[in-house]
């Protein structure tokens, strides 16, 4: 059998399937999510919520720990200052005993040793004496309990320390009781 020569030959052209696919997708309406995809999205949202909550709880706990450590440190410092405040009258009495016995005796030597030891303990705790004699009156550090006339020094300066004051680096433990030269 002979084929008809008058008919043009049919040539098959390869169909570009990749080019046709995007056109078909564009033509189709948006695909609905399957139930598994919806469950996955919901699980991812829950995961993100739980992660966010865990991070917030961790941050809150870190803040609590920091505040708690600061409060504990402050309470310990307050207790140490209270203890020092209770020891100050003992130091005052030791100084009075030393002033009452000017001669060198074994008793005086013993009192001096105890006095020095007490001051060393205070020094190790960061407690220092408020040095105010001859300096301008500072109400932050001193408590003026008497006035002196201008013959005892410059007006506004401390001329006599009646009771020593003590402080730490950041707080006054006991204000010094002083006499201040009055202004004319």
Short mmCIF file of N, CA, C and O in Angstrom, two decimals, residues 37-56:
data_model
loop_
_atom_site.label_atom_id
_atom_site.label_comp_id
_atom_site.label_asym_id
_atom_site.label_seq_id
_atom_site.Cartn_x
_atom_site.Cartn_y
_atom_site.Cartn_z
N UNK A 37 -1.51 19.07 56.21
CA UNK A 37 -0.80 20.35 56.15
C UNK A 37 -1.36 21.31 57.21
O UNK A 37 -0.62 22.06 57.83
N UNK A 38 -2.68 21.30 57.39
CA UNK A 38 -3.30 22.15 58.42
C UNK A 38 -2.83 21.74 59.81
O UNK A 38 -2.54 22.58 60.65
N UNK A 39 -2.75 20.45 60.04
CA UNK A 39 -2.26 19.98 61.34
C UNK A 39 -0.80 20.37 61.56
O UNK A 39 -0.41 20.74 62.66
N UNK A 40 -0.02 20.30 60.50
CA UNK A 40 1.38 20.70 60.59
C UNK A 40 1.52 22.18 60.93
O UNK A 40 2.29 22.56 61.80
N UNK A 41 0.71 23.01 60.27
CA UNK A 41 0.75 24.45 60.55
C UNK A 41 0.33 24.74 61.99
O UNK A 41 0.94 25.55 62.67
N UNK A 42 -0.70 24.07 62.43
CA UNK A 42 -1.17 24.26 63.82
C UNK A 42 -0.10 23.82 64.80
O UNK A 42 0.15 24.48 65.81
N UNK A 43 0.55 22.70 64.50
CA UNK A 43 1.61 22.21 65.39
C UNK A 43 2.80 23.18 65.40
O UNK A 43 3.40 23.42 66.46
N UNK A 44 3.12 23.75 64.24
CA UNK A 44 4.22 24.72 64.20
C UNK A 44 3.87 25.97 64.99
O UNK A 44 4.72 26.54 65.68
N UNK A 45 2.62 26.43 64.91
CA UNK A 45 2.19 27.59 65.70
C UNK A 45 2.28 27.30 67.20
O UNK A 45 2.76 28.12 67.97
N UNK A 46 1.81 26.11 67.59
CA UNK A 46 1.91 25.73 69.01
C UNK A 46 3.36 25.67 69.45
O UNK A 46 3.71 26.12 70.54
N UNK A 47 4.21 25.08 68.61
CA UNK A 47 5.64 25.00 68.93
C UNK A 47 6.22 26.40 69.15
O UNK A 47 6.93 26.64 70.13
N UNK A 48 5.89 27.33 68.24
CA UNK A 48 6.40 28.70 68.36
C UNK A 48 5.88 29.36 69.64
O UNK A 48 6.62 30.07 70.32
N UNK A 49 4.61 29.12 69.98
CA UNK A 49 4.04 29.68 71.21
C UNK A 49 4.77 29.13 72.44
O UNK A 49 5.13 29.87 73.35
N UNK A 50 4.98 27.81 72.46
CA UNK A 50 5.66 27.19 73.60
C UNK A 50 7.11 27.64 73.70
O UNK A 50 7.61 27.88 74.80
N UNK A 51 7.78 27.79 72.58
CA UNK A 51 9.17 28.27 72.59
C UNK A 51 9.23 29.69 73.13
O UNK A 51 10.07 30.00 73.98
N UNK A 52 8.30 30.53 72.67
CA UNK A 52 8.25 31.91 73.15
C UNK A 52 7.97 31.95 74.65
O UNK A 52 8.62 32.68 75.41
N UNK A 53 7.03 31.12 75.10
CA UNK A 53 6.70 31.06 76.52
C UNK A 53 7.90 30.58 77.34
O UNK A 53 8.21 31.13 78.39
N UNK A 54 8.59 29.57 76.84
CA UNK A 54 9.76 29.04 77.56
C UNK A 54 10.86 30.10 77.64
O UNK A 54 11.51 30.25 78.68
N UNK A 55 11.05 30.85 76.58
CA UNK A 55 12.07 31.90 76.60
C UNK A 55 11.70 33.00 77.58
O UNK A 55 12.56 33.52 78.30
N UNK A 56 10.42 33.35 77.64
CA UNK A 56 9.99 34.38 78.60
C UNK A 56 10.15 33.90 80.04
O UNK A 56 10.60 34.64 80.91
#
